[in-house]
Short mmCIF file of C-alpha atoms in Angstrom, two decimals:
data_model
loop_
_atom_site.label_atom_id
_atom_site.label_comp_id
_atom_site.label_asym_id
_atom_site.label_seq_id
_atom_site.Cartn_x
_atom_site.Cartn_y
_atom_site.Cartn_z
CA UNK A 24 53.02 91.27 -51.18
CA UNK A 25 56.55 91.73 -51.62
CA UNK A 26 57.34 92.70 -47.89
CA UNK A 27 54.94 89.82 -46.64
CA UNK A 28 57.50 87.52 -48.52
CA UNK A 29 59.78 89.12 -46.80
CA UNK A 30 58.52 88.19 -43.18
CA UNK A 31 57.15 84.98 -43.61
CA UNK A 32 61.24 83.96 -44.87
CA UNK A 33 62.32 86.03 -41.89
CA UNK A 34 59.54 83.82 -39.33
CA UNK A 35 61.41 80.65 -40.79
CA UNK A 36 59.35 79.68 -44.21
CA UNK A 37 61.86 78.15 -45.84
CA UNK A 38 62.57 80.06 -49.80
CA UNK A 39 61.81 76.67 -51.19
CA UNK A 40 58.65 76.53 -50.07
CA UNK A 41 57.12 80.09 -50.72
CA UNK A 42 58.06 82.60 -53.47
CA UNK A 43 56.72 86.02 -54.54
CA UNK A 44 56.37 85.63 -58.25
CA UNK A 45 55.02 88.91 -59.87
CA UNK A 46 53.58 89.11 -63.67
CA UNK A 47 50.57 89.05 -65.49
CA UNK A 48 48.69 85.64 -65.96
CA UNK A 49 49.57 85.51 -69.71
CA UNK A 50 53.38 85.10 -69.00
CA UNK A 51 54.14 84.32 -65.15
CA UNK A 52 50.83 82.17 -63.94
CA UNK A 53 50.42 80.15 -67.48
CA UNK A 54 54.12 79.00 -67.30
CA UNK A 55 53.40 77.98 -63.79
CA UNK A 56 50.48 76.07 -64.72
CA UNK A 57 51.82 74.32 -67.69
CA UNK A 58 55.41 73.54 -65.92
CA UNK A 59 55.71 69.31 -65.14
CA UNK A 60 57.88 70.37 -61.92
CA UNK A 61 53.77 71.82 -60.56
CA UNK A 62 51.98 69.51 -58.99
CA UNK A 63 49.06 71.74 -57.56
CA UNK A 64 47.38 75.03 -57.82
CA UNK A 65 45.31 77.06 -55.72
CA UNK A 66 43.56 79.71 -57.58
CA UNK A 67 41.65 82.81 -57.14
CA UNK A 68 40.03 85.06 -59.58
CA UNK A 69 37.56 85.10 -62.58
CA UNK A 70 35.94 81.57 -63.84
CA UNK A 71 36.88 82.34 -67.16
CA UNK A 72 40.76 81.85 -66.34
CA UNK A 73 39.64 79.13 -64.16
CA UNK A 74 38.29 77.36 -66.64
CA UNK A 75 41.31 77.60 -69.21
CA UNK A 76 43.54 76.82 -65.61
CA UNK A 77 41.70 73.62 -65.19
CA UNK A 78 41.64 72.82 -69.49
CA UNK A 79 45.90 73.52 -69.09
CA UNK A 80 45.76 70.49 -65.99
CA UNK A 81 43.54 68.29 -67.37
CA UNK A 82 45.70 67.79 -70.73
CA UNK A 83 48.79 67.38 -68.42
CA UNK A 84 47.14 64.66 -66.79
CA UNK A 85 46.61 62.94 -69.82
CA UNK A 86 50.10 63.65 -70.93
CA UNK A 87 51.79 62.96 -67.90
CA UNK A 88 49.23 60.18 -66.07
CA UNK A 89 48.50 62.16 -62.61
CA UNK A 90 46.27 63.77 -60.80
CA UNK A 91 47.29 67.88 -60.31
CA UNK A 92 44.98 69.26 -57.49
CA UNK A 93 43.23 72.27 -58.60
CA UNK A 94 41.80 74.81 -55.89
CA UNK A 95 39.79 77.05 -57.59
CA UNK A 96 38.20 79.90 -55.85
CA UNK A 97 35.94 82.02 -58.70
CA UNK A 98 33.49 85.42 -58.00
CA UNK A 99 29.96 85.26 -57.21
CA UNK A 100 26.37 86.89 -58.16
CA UNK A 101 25.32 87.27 -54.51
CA UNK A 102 22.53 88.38 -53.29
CA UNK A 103 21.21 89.06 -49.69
CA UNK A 104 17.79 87.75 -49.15
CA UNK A 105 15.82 90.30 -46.46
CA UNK A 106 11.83 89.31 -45.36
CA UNK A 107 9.49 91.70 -44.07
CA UNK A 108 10.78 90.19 -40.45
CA UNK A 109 14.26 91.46 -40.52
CA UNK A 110 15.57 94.49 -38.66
CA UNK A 111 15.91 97.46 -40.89
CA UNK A 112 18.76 99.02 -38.94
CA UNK A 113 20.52 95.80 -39.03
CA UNK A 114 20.18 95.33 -42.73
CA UNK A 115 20.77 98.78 -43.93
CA UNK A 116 24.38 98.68 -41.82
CA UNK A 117 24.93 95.09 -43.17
CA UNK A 118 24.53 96.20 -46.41
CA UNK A 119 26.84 99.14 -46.72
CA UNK A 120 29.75 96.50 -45.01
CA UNK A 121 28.32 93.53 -47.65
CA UNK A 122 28.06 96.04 -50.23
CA UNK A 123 30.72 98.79 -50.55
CA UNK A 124 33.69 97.98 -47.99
CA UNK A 125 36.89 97.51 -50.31
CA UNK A 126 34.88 99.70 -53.05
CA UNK A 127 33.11 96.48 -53.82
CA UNK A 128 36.34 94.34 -54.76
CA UNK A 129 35.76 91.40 -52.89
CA UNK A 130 34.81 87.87 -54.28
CA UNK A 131 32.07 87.43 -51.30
CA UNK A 132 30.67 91.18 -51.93
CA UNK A 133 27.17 91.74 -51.52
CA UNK A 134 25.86 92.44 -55.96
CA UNK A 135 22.27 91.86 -55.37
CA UNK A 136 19.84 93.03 -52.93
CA UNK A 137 16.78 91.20 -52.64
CA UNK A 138 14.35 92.82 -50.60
CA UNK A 139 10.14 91.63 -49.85
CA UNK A 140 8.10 94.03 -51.42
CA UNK A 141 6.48 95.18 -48.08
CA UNK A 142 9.50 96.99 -46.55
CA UNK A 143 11.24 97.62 -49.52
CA UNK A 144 10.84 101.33 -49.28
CA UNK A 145 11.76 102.24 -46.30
CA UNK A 146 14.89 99.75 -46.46
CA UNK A 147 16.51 101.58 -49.34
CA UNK A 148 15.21 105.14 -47.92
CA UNK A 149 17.45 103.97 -44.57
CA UNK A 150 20.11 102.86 -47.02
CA UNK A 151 19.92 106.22 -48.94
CA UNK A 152 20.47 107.96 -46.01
CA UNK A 153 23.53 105.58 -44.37
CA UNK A 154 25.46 106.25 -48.16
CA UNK A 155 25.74 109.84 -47.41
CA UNK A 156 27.58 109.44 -44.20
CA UNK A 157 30.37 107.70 -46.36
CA UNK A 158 33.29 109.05 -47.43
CA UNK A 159 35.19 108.45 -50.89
CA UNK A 160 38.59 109.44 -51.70
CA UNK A 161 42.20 108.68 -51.10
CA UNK A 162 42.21 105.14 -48.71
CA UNK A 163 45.61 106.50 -47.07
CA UNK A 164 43.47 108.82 -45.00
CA UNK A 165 42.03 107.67 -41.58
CA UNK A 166 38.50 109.88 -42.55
CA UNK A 167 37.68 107.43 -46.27
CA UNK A 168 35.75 105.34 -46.00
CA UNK A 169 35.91 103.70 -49.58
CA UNK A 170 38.57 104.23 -51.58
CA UNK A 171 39.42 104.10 -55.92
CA UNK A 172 38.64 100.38 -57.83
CA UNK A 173 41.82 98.80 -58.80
CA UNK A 174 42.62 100.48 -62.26
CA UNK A 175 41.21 102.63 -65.07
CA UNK A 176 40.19 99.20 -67.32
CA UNK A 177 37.95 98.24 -63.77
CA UNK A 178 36.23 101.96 -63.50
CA UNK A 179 35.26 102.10 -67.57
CA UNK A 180 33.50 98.81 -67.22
CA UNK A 181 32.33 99.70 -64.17
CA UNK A 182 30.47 103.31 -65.31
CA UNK A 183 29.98 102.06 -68.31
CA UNK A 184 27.55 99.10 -66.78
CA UNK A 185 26.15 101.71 -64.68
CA UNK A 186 24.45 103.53 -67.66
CA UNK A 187 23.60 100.17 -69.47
CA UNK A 188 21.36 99.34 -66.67
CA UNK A 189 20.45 103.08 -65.68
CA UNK A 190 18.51 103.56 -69.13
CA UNK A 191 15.83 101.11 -68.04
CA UNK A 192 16.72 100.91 -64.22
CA UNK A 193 13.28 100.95 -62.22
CA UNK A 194 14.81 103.07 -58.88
CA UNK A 195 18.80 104.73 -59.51
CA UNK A 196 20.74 106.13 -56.39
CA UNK A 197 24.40 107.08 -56.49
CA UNK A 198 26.73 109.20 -53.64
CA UNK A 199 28.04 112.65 -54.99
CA UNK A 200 31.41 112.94 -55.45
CA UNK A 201 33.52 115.83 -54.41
CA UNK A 202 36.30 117.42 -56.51
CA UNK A 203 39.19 114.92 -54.73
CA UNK A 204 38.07 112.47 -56.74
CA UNK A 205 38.68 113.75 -60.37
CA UNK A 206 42.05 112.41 -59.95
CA UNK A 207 41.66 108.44 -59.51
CA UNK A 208 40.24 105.56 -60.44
CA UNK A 209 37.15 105.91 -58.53
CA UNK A 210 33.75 104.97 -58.87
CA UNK A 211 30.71 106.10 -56.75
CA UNK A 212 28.19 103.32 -54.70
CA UNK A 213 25.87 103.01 -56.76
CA UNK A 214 22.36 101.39 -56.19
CA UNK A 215 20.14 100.45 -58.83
CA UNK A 216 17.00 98.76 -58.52
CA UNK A 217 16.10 96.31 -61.42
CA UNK A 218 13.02 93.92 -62.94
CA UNK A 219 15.13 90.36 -62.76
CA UNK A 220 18.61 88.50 -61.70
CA UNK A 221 18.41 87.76 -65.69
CA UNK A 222 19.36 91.33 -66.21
CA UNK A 223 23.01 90.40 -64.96
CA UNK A 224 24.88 88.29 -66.85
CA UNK A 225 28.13 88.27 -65.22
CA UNK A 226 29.36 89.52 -61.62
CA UNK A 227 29.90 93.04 -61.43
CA UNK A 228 33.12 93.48 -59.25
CA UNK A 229 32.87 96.83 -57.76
CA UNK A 230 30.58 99.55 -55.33
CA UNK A 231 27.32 98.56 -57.27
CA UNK A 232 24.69 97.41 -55.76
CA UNK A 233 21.32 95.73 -57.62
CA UNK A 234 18.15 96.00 -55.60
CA UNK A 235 14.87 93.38 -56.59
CA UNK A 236 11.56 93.60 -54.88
CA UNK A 237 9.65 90.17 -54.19
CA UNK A 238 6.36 89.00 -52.83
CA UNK A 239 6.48 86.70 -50.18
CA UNK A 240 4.49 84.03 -52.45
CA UNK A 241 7.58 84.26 -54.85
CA UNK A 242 10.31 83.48 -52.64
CA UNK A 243 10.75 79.69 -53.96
CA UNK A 244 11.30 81.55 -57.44
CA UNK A 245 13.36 84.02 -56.11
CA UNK A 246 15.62 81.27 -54.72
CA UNK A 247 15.04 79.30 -58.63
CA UNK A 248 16.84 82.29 -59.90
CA UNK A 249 19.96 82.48 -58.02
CA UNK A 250 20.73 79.36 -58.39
CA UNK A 251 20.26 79.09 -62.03
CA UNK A 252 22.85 82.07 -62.59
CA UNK A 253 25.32 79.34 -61.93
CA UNK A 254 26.72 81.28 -59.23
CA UNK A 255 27.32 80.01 -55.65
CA UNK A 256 29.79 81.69 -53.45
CA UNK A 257 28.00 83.60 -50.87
CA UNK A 258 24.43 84.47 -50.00
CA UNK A 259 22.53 86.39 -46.88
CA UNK A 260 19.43 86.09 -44.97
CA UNK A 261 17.85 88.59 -42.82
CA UNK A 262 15.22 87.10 -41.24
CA UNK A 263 13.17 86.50 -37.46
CA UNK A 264 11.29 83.56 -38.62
CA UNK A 265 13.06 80.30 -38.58
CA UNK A 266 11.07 78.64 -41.05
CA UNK A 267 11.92 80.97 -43.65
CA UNK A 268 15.88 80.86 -42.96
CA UNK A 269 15.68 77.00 -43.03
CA UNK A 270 13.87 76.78 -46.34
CA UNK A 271 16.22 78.89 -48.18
CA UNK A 272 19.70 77.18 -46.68
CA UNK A 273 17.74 73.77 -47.80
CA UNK A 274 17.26 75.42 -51.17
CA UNK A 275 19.72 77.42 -51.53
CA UNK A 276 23.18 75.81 -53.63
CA UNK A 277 25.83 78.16 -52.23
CA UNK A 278 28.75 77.60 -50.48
CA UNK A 279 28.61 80.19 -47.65
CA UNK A 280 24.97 81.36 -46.07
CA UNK A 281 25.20 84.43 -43.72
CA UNK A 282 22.24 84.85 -41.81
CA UNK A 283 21.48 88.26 -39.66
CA UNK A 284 24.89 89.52 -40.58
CA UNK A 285 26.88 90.82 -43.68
CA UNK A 286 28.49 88.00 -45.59
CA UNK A 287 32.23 89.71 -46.37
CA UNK A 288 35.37 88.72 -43.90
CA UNK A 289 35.20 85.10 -43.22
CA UNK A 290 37.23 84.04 -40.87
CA UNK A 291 39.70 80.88 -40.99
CA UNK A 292 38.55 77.80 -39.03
CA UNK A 293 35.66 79.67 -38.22
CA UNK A 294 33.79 80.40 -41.84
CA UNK A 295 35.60 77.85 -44.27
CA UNK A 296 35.20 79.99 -47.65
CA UNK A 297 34.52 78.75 -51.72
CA UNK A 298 31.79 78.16 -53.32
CA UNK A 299 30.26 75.80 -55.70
CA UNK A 300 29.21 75.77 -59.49
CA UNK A 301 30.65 78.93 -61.53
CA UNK A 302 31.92 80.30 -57.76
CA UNK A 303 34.96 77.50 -57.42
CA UNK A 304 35.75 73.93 -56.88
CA UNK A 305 36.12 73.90 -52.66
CA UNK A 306 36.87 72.22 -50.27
CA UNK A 307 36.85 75.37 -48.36
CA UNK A 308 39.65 77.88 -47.96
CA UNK A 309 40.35 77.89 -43.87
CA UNK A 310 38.24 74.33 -43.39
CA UNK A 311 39.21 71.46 -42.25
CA UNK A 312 39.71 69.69 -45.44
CA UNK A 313 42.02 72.46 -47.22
CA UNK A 314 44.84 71.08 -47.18
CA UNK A 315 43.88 67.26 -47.27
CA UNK A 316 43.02 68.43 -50.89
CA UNK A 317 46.78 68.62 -51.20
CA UNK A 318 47.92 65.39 -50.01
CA UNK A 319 48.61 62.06 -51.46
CA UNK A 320 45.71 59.48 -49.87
CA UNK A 321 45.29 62.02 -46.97
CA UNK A 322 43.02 60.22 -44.07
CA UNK A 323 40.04 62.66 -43.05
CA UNK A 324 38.46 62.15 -39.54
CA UNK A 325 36.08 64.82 -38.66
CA UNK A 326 33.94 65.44 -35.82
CA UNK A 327 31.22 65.47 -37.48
CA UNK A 328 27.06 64.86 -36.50
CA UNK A 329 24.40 63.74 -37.97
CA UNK A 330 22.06 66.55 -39.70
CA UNK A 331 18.59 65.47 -39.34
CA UNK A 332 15.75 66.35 -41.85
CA UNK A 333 18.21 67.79 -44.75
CA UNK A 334 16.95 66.89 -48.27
CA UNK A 335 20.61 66.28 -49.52
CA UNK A 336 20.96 63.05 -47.83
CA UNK A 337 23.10 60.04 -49.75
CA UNK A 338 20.49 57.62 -50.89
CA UNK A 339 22.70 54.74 -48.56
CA UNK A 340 20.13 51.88 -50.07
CA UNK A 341 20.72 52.33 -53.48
CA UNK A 342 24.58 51.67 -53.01
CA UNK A 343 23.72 49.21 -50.72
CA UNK A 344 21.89 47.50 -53.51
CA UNK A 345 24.88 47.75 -55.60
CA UNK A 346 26.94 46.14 -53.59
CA UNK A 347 25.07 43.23 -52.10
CA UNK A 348 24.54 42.79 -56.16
CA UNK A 349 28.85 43.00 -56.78
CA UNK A 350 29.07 40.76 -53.79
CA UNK A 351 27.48 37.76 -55.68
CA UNK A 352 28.53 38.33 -59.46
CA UNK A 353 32.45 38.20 -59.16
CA UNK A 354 33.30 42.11 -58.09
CA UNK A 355 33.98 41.31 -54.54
CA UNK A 356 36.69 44.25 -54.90
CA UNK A 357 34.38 46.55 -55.56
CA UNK A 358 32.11 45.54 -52.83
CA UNK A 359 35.06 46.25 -50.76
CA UNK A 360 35.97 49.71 -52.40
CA UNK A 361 32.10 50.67 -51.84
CA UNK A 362 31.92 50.19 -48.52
CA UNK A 363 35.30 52.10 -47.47
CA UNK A 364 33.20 55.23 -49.63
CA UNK A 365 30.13 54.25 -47.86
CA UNK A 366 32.14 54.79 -44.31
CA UNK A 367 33.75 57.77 -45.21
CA UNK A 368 31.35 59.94 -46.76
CA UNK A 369 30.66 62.91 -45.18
CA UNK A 370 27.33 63.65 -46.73
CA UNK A 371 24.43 64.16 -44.06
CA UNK A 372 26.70 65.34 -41.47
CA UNK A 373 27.98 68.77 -40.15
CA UNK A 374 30.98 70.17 -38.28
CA UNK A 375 30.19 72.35 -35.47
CA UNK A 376 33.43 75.35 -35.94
CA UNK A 377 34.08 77.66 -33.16
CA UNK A 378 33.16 81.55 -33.32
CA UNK A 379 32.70 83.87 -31.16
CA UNK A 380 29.61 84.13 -28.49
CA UNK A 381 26.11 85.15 -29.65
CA UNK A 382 27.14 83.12 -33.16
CA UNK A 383 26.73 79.64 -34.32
CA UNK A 384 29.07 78.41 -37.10
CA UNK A 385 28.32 74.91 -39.13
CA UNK A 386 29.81 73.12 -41.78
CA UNK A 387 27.92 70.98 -43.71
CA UNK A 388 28.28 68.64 -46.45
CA UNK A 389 26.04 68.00 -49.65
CA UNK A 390 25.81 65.94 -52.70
CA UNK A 391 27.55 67.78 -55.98
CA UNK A 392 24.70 67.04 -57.92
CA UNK A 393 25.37 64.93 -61.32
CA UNK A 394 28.32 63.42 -61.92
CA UNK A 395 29.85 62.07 -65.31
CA UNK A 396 31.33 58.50 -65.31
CA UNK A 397 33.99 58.23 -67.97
CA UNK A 398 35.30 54.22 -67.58
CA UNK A 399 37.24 52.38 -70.19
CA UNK A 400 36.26 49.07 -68.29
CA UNK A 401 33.18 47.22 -66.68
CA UNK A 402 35.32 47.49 -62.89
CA UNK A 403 36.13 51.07 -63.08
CA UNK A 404 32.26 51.98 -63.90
CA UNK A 405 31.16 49.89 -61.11
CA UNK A 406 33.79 51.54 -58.78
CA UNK A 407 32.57 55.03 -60.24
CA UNK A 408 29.05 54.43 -59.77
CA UNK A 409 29.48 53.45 -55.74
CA UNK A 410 31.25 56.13 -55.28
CA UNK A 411 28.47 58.68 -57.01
CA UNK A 412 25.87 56.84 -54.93
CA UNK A 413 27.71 56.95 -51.52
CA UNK A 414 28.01 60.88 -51.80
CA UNK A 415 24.60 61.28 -53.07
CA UNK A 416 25.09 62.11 -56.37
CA UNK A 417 23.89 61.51 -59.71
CA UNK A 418 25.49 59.15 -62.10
CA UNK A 419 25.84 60.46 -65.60
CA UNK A 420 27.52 57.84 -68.50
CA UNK A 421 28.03 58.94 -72.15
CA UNK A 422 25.18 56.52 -74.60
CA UNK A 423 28.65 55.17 -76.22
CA UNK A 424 29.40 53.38 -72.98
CA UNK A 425 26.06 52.48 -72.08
CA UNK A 426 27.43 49.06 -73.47
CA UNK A 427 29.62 48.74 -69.94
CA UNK A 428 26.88 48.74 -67.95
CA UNK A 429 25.79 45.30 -66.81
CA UNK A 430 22.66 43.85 -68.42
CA UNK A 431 22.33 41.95 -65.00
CA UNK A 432 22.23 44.94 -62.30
CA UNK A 433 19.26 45.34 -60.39
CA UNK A 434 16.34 47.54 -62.35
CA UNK A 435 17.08 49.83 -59.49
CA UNK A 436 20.62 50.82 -59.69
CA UNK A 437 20.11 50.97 -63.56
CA UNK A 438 17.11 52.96 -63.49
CA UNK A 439 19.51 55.42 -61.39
CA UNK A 440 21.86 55.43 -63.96
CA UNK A 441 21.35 58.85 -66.67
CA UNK A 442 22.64 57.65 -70.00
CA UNK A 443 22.91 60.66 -72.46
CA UNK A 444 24.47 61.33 -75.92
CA UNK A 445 26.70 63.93 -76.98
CA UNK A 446 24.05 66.43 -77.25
CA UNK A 447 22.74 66.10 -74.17
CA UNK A 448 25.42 65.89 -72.26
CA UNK A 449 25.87 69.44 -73.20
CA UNK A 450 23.24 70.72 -71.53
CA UNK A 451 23.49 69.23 -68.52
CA UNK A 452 25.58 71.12 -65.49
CA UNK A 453 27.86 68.72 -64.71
CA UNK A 454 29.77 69.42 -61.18
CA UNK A 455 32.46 66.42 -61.67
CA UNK A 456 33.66 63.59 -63.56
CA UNK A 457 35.15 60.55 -62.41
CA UNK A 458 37.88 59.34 -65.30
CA UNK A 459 39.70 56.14 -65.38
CA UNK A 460 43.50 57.38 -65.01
CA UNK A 461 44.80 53.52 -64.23
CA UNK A 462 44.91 49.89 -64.08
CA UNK A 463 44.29 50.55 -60.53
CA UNK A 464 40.32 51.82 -60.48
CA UNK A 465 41.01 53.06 -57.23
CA UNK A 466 39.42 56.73 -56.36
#
């Protein structure tokens, strides 16, 4: 990393704008965070320090009255979805890329293997079979294929979740080892087959690979279960049959789908990567909106079209009834605001990227999903609300501030409106929320 400082300042990056700043997070990366002179990050790593990353920003904004952009780019419980359609050569080679390349120690890494009941046999025979042609040992040598995990704290866990899920494991497989080995952090691939997705708690970040067996009749469940881990980085489909692969990318709340390939390597401008719920904030690393994320009021045109038939469409008529209703009861400002969000959502519409020949590479846009709506004033909830409805969300709004709400809004628009206490605001998995910062009420 050092020497890659080094080049970029010799290609003309100016000092001031990049600097190599090694330490642990504890001492280097919380100082950063908490310093007044930073006025974004862009993170990568677990979504625990995420989380305390975005607590450490959040107070500053209070304390300081601005908004700090905060990139977040978390791991992932992803799985690779294969029907009895696929092509088992395909898949099996797929897999040990998805799977093992890196030893495992990528955020997009294939962790869960989900495989239709009817060729789930001979899939993990071929896979068997493909793990003994791989090589482990020292990565400086042209002949490894995988090499050690990144330090002795990574391979305990690592072994030591092994034989936690071993004991009651329904199918183990794991590559010998030879004697080069003894000395190094290194861990073999590892496949284990288990009962559920419940039986992982948390990502697994190394050469281990969890195999489940489904019916085709329990596919909609399967697809329950992944997204209810929370987790929503990356996720595979091998598949022949075109109604499956659109019913799980419909379904499916991830923010990168692979289909009929391995879902590691994304390329910039052609794969925008980050994901969505534990998995990172987006807008995608190497997408079009990166960097806007950055600026101050940054202008987004797109060339975008029109998706036709997606579930995840903005409900346009319920902000339109919101704002023929501000029109005519003094919020003509907000009738204003409203429709700039109504013009400039992107929800409903897709970005064709470029890739390379025999490959087709979209980027869509969908709805968050609820959204909390923290005002101190009757304006700012009406601006927060047509903003929720213009990107298809849902509106969420604490039962102490239910008093904001106007008694005069159309039974519509209120009926849309989820007020909760305390208690259950807890429990619901909010993706956002949209606080008043200003005088201004602008978003």
């Amino acid at each position: 990393a050092y020497r890659a400082g080094q080049l970029l300042h010799a290609a003309g990056i100016p000092r001031g704008a990049l600097q190599f700043l090694p330490g642990s997070g504890e001492t280097v990366g919380a100082k950063l965070v908490a310093d007044r002179r930073v006025r974004g990050v862009i993170f990568t790593g677990s979504t625990e320090v995420a989380h305390i990353i975005n607590r450490t920003l959040a107070k500053r904004c209070v304390d300081e009255s601005c908004d700090i952009p905060f990139i977040a780019e978390t791991g992932g419980q992803n799985a690779m979805i294969v029907d009895s359609s696929a092509l088992p050569e395909q898949v099996v080679q797929d897999v040990i890329t998805s799977a093992f390349d890196s030893a495992g120690q990528r955020c997009s890494a294939l962790r869960v293997l989900c495989l239709q009941t009817d060729i789930a046999d001979k899939t993990l025979h071929m896979l068997q079979g493909a793990m003994q042609e791989l090589r482990v040992g020292n990565p400086d040598r042209l002949a490894t294929d995988i090499g050690p995990v990144i330090d002795s704290e990574a391979q305990r866990n690592l072994l030591a979740h092994i034989d936690r899920i071993k004991a009651n494991a329904k199918g183990f497989y794991q590559l010998p080892l030879d004697a080069v080995t003894q000395h190094g952090t290194f861990v073999a691939p590892t496949v284990l087959e288990i009962r559920s997705l419940s039986e992982l708690q948390r990502e697994v970040f190394g050469p281990v690979l969890h195999v489940i067996r489904y019916t085709r009749d329990e596919l909609p469940q399967l697809i329950d279960a992944i997204n209810a881990s929370g987790y929503g980085l990356t996720l595979g489909i091998h598949s022949r049959i075109d109604e499956t692969i659109d019913f799980i990318t419909t379904h499916a709340h991830v923010g990168n789908i692979y289909v009929n390939r391995n879902i590691v390597g994304a390329v910039v401008g052609v794969q925008p990567f980050g994901g969505e719920g534990k998995s990172g904030t987006g807008p995608k690393a190497g997408g079009p909106l990166y960097l806007k994320r950055l600026q101050r009021n940054p202008t987004v045109k797109l060339n975008a079209h029109t998706i036709h038939g997606v579930s995840t469409s903005a409900d346009t008529s319920l902000l339109e009834v919101l704002l023929a209703w501000a029109r005519t009861h003094g919020h003509e400002r907000i009738a204003a605001l409203g429709e700039q969000y109504a013009h400039a959502t992107m929800v409903n519409t897709a970005l064709v990227l470029p890739g390379p020949t025999g490959e087709r590479n979209t980027m869509s846009f969908a709805p968050r999903g609820p959204v909390l709506c923290a005002a101190a004033g009757v304006s700012a909830l009406l601006n927060q609300l047509a903003a929720v409805f213009a990107t298809g969300n849902t509106a969420y709004v604490r039962a102490s501030a239910a008093d904001l709400i106007p008694s005069g809004l159309p039974h519509r628009v209120r009926d849309a409106i989820r007020v909760v206490d305390q208690t259950q605001l807890a429990n619901v998995d909010l993706h956002l929320a949209l606080v008043e910062t200003s005088q201004t009420h602008t978003l």
